[in-house]
CSV table of C-alpha atoms in Angstrom, one decimal:
chain,number,residue,atom,x,y,z
S,1,ARG,CA,-19.7,-20.0,9.4
S,2,GLN,CA,-17.5,-23.0,7.8
S,3,GLN,CA,-19.6,-23.6,5.3
S,4,GLU,CA,-19.5,-19.7,4.6
S,5,ARG,CA,-16.3,-19.4,4.6
S,6,LEU,CA,-15.5,-23.0,2.4
S,7,ASN,CA,-17.9,-21.2,-0.6
S,8,THR,CA,-16.0,-17.5,-0.2
S,9,GLU,CA,-12.7,-19.9,-0.4
S,10,THR,CA,-14.1,-21.5,-3.6
S,11,GLN,CA,-15.1,-17.8,-5.2
S,12,LEU,CA,-11.7,-16.5,-4.5
S,13,ARG,CA,-10.4,-19.1,-6.9
S,14,ARG,CA,-12.1,-18.3,-9.8
S,15,ALA,CA,-12.0,-14.0,-9.0
S,16,LEU,CA,-8.5,-13.5,-10.8
S,17,ASP,CA,-9.8,-15.7,-14.0
S,18,ASN,CA,-13.0,-15.0,-13.4
S,19,GLY,CA,-12.0,-11.1,-13.6
S,20,GLU,CA,-12.9,-9.7,-10.3
S,21,PHE,CA,-11.3,-7.8,-9.3
S,22,HIS,CA,-9.9,-4.3,-9.6
S,23,LEU,CA,-8.6,-1.4,-8.4
S,24,VAL,CA,-9.1,1.4,-7.0
S,25,TYR,CA,-6.3,4.4,-5.9
S,26,GLN,CA,-6.3,6.6,-2.5
S,27,PRO,CA,-4.4,10.1,-3.1
S,28,GLN,CA,-1.5,10.2,-0.9
S,29,VAL,CA,-1.1,14.7,-0.5
S,30,GLU,CA,0.7,16.9,0.7
S,31,LEU,CA,-1.1,17.9,4.4
S,32,ARG,CA,-0.3,21.3,3.9
S,33,THR,CA,-1.9,22.4,0.4
S,34,GLY,CA,-3.6,18.7,-0.3
S,35,ARG,CA,-1.7,18.7,-3.4
S,36,VAL,CA,-2.1,15.1,-5.2
S,37,LEU,CA,1.5,13.9,-5.2
S,38,TYR,CA,1.5,9.4,-5.1
S,39,ALA,CA,-1.3,7.2,-5.4
S,40,GLU,CA,-1.8,3.9,-3.4
S,41,ALA,CA,-3.4,0.6,-5.6
S,42,LEU,CA,-5.9,-0.2,-3.0
S,43,VAL,CA,-7.8,-3.9,-4.5
S,44,ARG,CA,-11.6,-4.9,-4.8
S,45,TRP,CA,-13.5,-7.8,-5.5
S,46,ARG,CA,-16.8,-7.9,-6.3
S,47,ASN,CA,-18.3,-10.7,-7.5
S,48,PRO,CA,-21.3,-12.2,-8.6
S,49,GLN,CA,-22.9,-14.6,-6.0
S,50,LEU,CA,-21.1,-12.3,-3.3
S,51,GLY,CA,-21.5,-9.3,-3.8
S,52,GLU,CA,-18.9,-6.5,-3.2
S,53,MET,CA,-16.5,-7.9,-0.6
S,54,ARG,CA,-13.8,-6.0,1.6
S,55,PRO,CA,-10.1,-6.5,1.3
S,56,ASP,CA,-10.5,-7.4,4.5
S,57,HIS,CA,-13.1,-10.5,3.9
S,58,PHE,CA,-10.8,-11.5,1.4
S,59,ILE,CA,-7.2,-10.9,1.8
S,60,ASP,CA,-6.4,-12.9,5.2
S,61,LEU,CA,-8.4,-15.6,3.1
S,62,ALA,CA,-6.6,-15.3,0.2
S,63,GLU,CA,-3.4,-15.3,2.7
S,64,THR,CA,-3.6,-18.6,4.0
S,65,THR,CA,-5.4,-20.5,1.1
S,66,GLY,CA,-2.1,-18.5,-1.1
S,67,ASP,CA,-3.8,-17.3,-4.1
S,68,ILE,CA,-2.6,-13.3,-2.7
S,69,ILE,CA,0.4,-14.9,-4.7
S,70,ARG,CA,-1.5,-14.6,-7.7
S,71,ILE,CA,-3.5,-11.9,-6.8
S,72,GLY,CA,-0.6,-9.9,-5.5
S,73,ASN,CA,1.3,-10.2,-8.8
S,74,TRP,CA,-2.0,-9.4,-11.4
S,75,VAL,CA,-2.4,-5.8,-8.5
S,76,LEU,CA,1.9,-5.3,-8.8
S,77,GLN,CA,0.8,-5.6,-12.8
S,78,GLU,CA,-2.3,-3.7,-13.5
S,79,ALA,CA,-1.2,-0.8,-10.6
S,80,CYS,CA,2.3,-0.1,-12.6
S,81,THR,CA,0.4,-0.1,-16.0
S,82,GLN,CA,-2.5,2.1,-14.6
S,83,MET,CA,1.2,4.6,-13.8
S,84,ARG,CA,2.3,4.4,-17.1
S,85,ARG,CA,-0.7,5.6,-18.8
S,86,TRP,CA,-0.8,8.7,-16.4
S,87,ARG,CA,2.1,9.2,-16.8
S,88,GLU,CA,2.0,9.3,-20.9
S,89,ALA,CA,-1.0,11.8,-19.9
S,90,GLY,CA,1.6,14.1,-18.2
S,91,LEU,CA,0.1,13.3,-15.5
S,92,PRO,CA,2.8,14.9,-12.3
S,93,VAL,CA,2.0,11.3,-10.8
S,94,HIS,CA,5.0,10.7,-8.9
S,95,ARG,CA,4.7,6.9,-7.7
S,96,VAL,CA,2.1,4.3,-6.6
S,97,ALA,CA,2.3,2.3,-3.9
S,98,VAL,CA,1.2,-1.3,-4.3
S,99,ASN,CA,0.9,-3.4,-0.6
S,100,VAL,CA,2.9,-6.7,-0.7
S,101,SER,CA,1.9,-9.8,1.5
S,102,TYR,CA,3.8,-11.6,3.5
S,103,ARG,CA,3.2,-14.7,1.9
S,104,GLN,CA,4.0,-13.5,-1.5
S,105,PHE,CA,7.4,-11.6,-0.1
S,106,THR,CA,8.4,-14.7,1.1
S,107,GLY,CA,6.4,-17.2,-1.1
S,108,ASP,CA,7.5,-15.5,-4.9
S,109,ASN,CA,10.0,-14.1,-6.7
S,110,LEU,CA,9.5,-11.0,-5.6
S,111,GLY,CA,12.5,-9.8,-7.1
S,112,GLU,CA,12.3,-10.8,-10.2
S,113,SER,CA,8.2,-10.2,-10.2
S,114,VAL,CA,9.0,-6.6,-9.9
S,115,ARG,CA,11.6,-6.8,-12.5
S,116,ARG,CA,10.1,-7.9,-14.5
S,117,VAL,CA,7.0,-6.1,-14.4
S,118,LEU,CA,8.9,-2.5,-14.3
S,119,GLU,CA,10.4,-3.7,-17.8
S,120,GLN,CA,7.7,-4.2,-19.1
S,121,THR,CA,5.5,-1.2,-17.9
S,122,GLY,CA,9.1,1.1,-19.2
S,123,LEU,CA,8.6,2.7,-15.6
S,124,PRO,CA,11.9,3.4,-13.8
S,125,GLY,CA,12.1,1.7,-10.1
S,126,SER,CA,11.2,5.2,-8.1
S,127,ALA,CA,7.7,5.4,-9.9
S,128,LEU,CA,6.5,2.4,-7.7
S,129,GLU,CA,6.8,2.1,-3.5
S,130,LEU,CA,6.2,-1.4,-2.1
S,131,GLU,CA,4.0,-1.0,1.4
S,132,LEU,CA,5.7,-4.0,2.8
S,133,THR,CA,4.9,-6.2,7.1
S,134,GLU,CA,6.2,-5.5,9.8
S,135,ARG,CA,6.3,-9.1,9.7
S,136,VAL,CA,9.1,-9.1,7.1
S,137,LEU,CA,11.5,-7.9,8.8
S,138,VAL,CA,11.4,-9.9,11.5
S,139,ASP,CA,12.0,-12.7,8.8
S,140,ASP,CA,15.7,-12.3,8.9
S,141,THR,CA,16.8,-14.5,6.5
S,142,PRO,CA,18.7,-14.5,4.2
S,143,ASP,CA,16.4,-15.0,0.9
S,144,THR,CA,15.2,-12.0,2.8
S,145,LEU,CA,18.5,-10.1,2.8
S,146,ASP,CA,18.0,-11.1,-1.1
S,147,VAL,CA,15.2,-9.9,-1.6
S,148,PHE,CA,15.7,-6.0,0.3
S,149,ASP,CA,18.9,-6.2,-1.7
S,150,GLN,CA,17.4,-6.9,-5.2
S,151,LEU,CA,14.7,-4.1,-5.0
S,152,ARG,CA,17.4,-1.6,-3.3
S,153,ARG,CA,18.9,-1.9,-6.9
S,154,LEU,CA,16.5,-1.9,-8.6
S,155,GLY,CA,15.6,2.0,-7.1
S,156,VAL,CA,11.4,0.8,-5.9
S,157,GLN,CA,11.1,2.5,-2.6
S,158,LEU,CA,9.4,0.5,0.3
S,159,SER,CA,8.0,1.3,2.8
S,160,ILE,CA,6.8,0.1,6.1
S,161,ASP,CA,3.1,-0.4,6.6
S,162,ASP,CA,0.8,0.3,9.8
S,163,PHE,CA,3.9,0.4,11.7
S,164,GLY,CA,4.0,0.2,15.4
S,165,GLU,CA,0.9,-2.4,15.6
S,166,GLY,CA,2.9,-5.3,14.7
S,167,TYR,CA,6.4,-6.3,15.8
S,168,SER,CA,8.1,-2.5,15.6
S,169,ALA,CA,11.2,-4.0,14.7
S,170,LEU,CA,13.8,-1.4,14.9
S,171,ASN,CA,17.0,-2.8,15.2
S,172,TYR,CA,16.0,-3.4,11.3
S,173,LEU,CA,15.1,0.0,9.9
S,174,ARG,CA,18.2,0.9,10.9
S,175,ARG,CA,20.0,-2.1,8.3
S,176,LEU,CA,17.1,-2.8,5.8
S,177,PRO,CA,17.2,0.0,2.9
S,178,ILE,CA,13.7,1.5,3.9
S,179,HIS,CA,12.7,4.7,2.8
S,180,ALA,CA,9.6,5.3,4.8
S,181,LEU,CA,6.8,4.8,8.0
S,182,LYS,CA,3.2,4.0,7.7
S,183,LEU,CA,1.6,5.6,10.2
S,184,SER,CA,-1.3,3.4,11.0
S,185,GLN,CA,-5.1,5.2,11.3
S,186,LEU,CA,-5.6,3.0,14.2
S,187,PHE,CA,-4.0,5.1,16.4
S,188,LEU,CA,-4.2,8.6,14.8
S,189,LYS,CA,-8.4,7.6,15.1
S,190,GLY,CA,-7.4,8.7,18.9
S,191,VAL,CA,-6.3,12.4,17.4
S,192,PRO,CA,-6.9,15.2,19.3
S,193,GLY,CA,-9.2,13.5,22.6
S,194,LYS,CA,-6.7,10.5,23.1
S,195,PRO,CA,-2.7,11.4,24.6
S,196,SER,CA,-1.3,7.3,24.5
S,197,ASP,CA,-2.7,7.6,20.5
S,198,MET,CA,-1.2,11.2,20.4
S,199,ALA,CA,1.6,9.9,22.0
S,200,ILE,CA,2.4,6.8,19.8
S,201,CYS,CA,2.2,8.9,16.1
S,202,GLN,CA,4.6,11.6,17.8
S,203,ALA,CA,6.7,8.4,18.7
S,204,VAL,CA,6.7,7.3,15.5
S,205,ALA,CA,7.5,10.6,13.7
S,206,GLY,CA,10.8,10.8,16.0
S,207,ILE,CA,11.7,7.2,14.9
S,208,ALA,CA,11.5,8.5,11.1
S,209,THR,CA,12.4,12.0,11.7
S,210,SER,CA,15.6,10.2,13.5
S,211,LEU,CA,16.6,7.5,10.7
S,212,GLY,CA,15.8,10.1,7.8
S,213,LEU,CA,12.7,8.0,7.0
S,214,ASP,CA,9.4,9.9,5.4
S,215,VAL,CA,6.1,9.1,7.1
S,216,VAL,CA,2.9,8.6,5.3
S,217,ALA,CA,-0.3,9.4,7.5
S,218,GLU,CA,-3.3,7.7,6.9
S,219,GLY,CA,-6.4,8.0,7.9
S,220,VAL,CA,-6.7,10.9,8.3
S,221,GLU,CA,-10.4,12.0,8.7
S,222,THR,CA,-10.6,15.3,9.9
S,223,GLU,CA,-8.8,18.9,10.4
S,224,ALA,CA,-7.5,18.6,13.8
S,225,GLN,CA,-5.7,15.5,12.5
S,226,ARG,CA,-4.3,17.0,10.5
S,227,ASP,CA,-2.9,20.4,12.4
S,228,PHE,CA,-1.7,17.9,14.5
S,229,LEU,CA,0.5,15.9,12.2
S,230,LEU,CA,1.7,19.3,10.3
S,231,ARG,CA,3.1,20.7,13.9
S,232,LEU,CA,4.2,16.5,13.9
S,233,GLY,CA,6.5,17.2,11.2
S,234,VAL,CA,4.4,15.2,8.8
S,235,LYS,CA,4.4,16.2,4.8
S,236,VAL,CA,2.3,13.1,3.6
S,237,GLY,CA,-1.0,11.4,4.1
S,238,GLN,CA,-3.5,9.7,3.0
S,239,GLY,CA,-7.5,8.9,4.4
S,240,PHE,CA,-11.1,10.6,3.7
S,241,LEU,CA,-10.5,14.2,4.3
S,242,PHE,CA,-9.4,14.3,1.0
S,243,ALA,CA,-11.1,11.4,-0.9
S,244,PRO,CA,-11.4,7.5,-1.1
S,245,GLY,CA,-9.8,5.2,-3.1
S,246,LEU,CA,-11.4,7.2,-6.3
S,247,LEU,CA,-11.1,4.6,-9.9
S,248,PRO,CA,-8.5,5.6,-12.6
S,249,GLY,CA,-10.6,8.3,-14.1
S,250,GLU,CA,-11.4,9.7,-11.3
S,251,PHE,CA,-8.2,10.3,-9.7
S,252,ALA,CA,-6.8,11.3,-13.6
S,253,LYS,CA,-9.5,13.8,-12.9
S,254,ARG,CA,-8.6,14.9,-9.7
S,255,VAL,CA,-5.2,15.5,-10.8
S,256,ALA,CA,-5.6,17.1,-13.8
S,257,ALA,CA,-7.4,19.8,-12.3
S,258,GLN,CA,-4.9,20.7,-9.6
S,259,GLN,CA,-2.1,20.8,-12.7
S,260,GLU,CA,-5.1,24.0,-13.8
S,261,GLN,CA,-5.4,25.4,-10.9
S,262,ALA,CA,-1.6,25.6,-10.3
């Protein structure tokens, strides 16, 4: 296992320079109608030696080695460039969401990187959403607060990914410029059969409503889950019930077809 990890680490270090990463985009839809509103950019790695690598097999490793900072910057640039192309094509994709790791948030000048990318691609800050982990909220240092302030001034949307899985730092939600909570598929998986999971989903939706935050549900796979979320007042979701991660052309086709039907 150690040898396998070492090999993966070596391949990962060269992957960006060798052009082995690509992005897919999962639609975030209006739950009531299924209409695509936003896109979440998801990174994929295809290596000639290792084959197709799932993110859960390499993201944690990239965090450990520090490669996540370079990869994260590439994802940000690529996603914003794609968003620009969709806007130029007249597609009504309002925003693209990009995951930002804890290491990227604390170890890089994130505010400056985001400002530069927005400037290069000509996008307004409102066209970009950064999904942060709860761990970022707990790291209440002056540097962290400064990054939040920079992002707020740029108009970038900020959401907390997999809310409730980690630290659940409720105190920080009212102080920091967070716009949305992402309801984890870990809890949605048990809906509608598991009362404890249903209770957690209700609690997250209740917290968001009370604080005036949006909720996006991840991992929506069944009509029963969608119905449950609609009853909770959750308006936006993503998951295999609607679509997996799509290549940019497939995503554009889906949005274009939706435009024609309107």
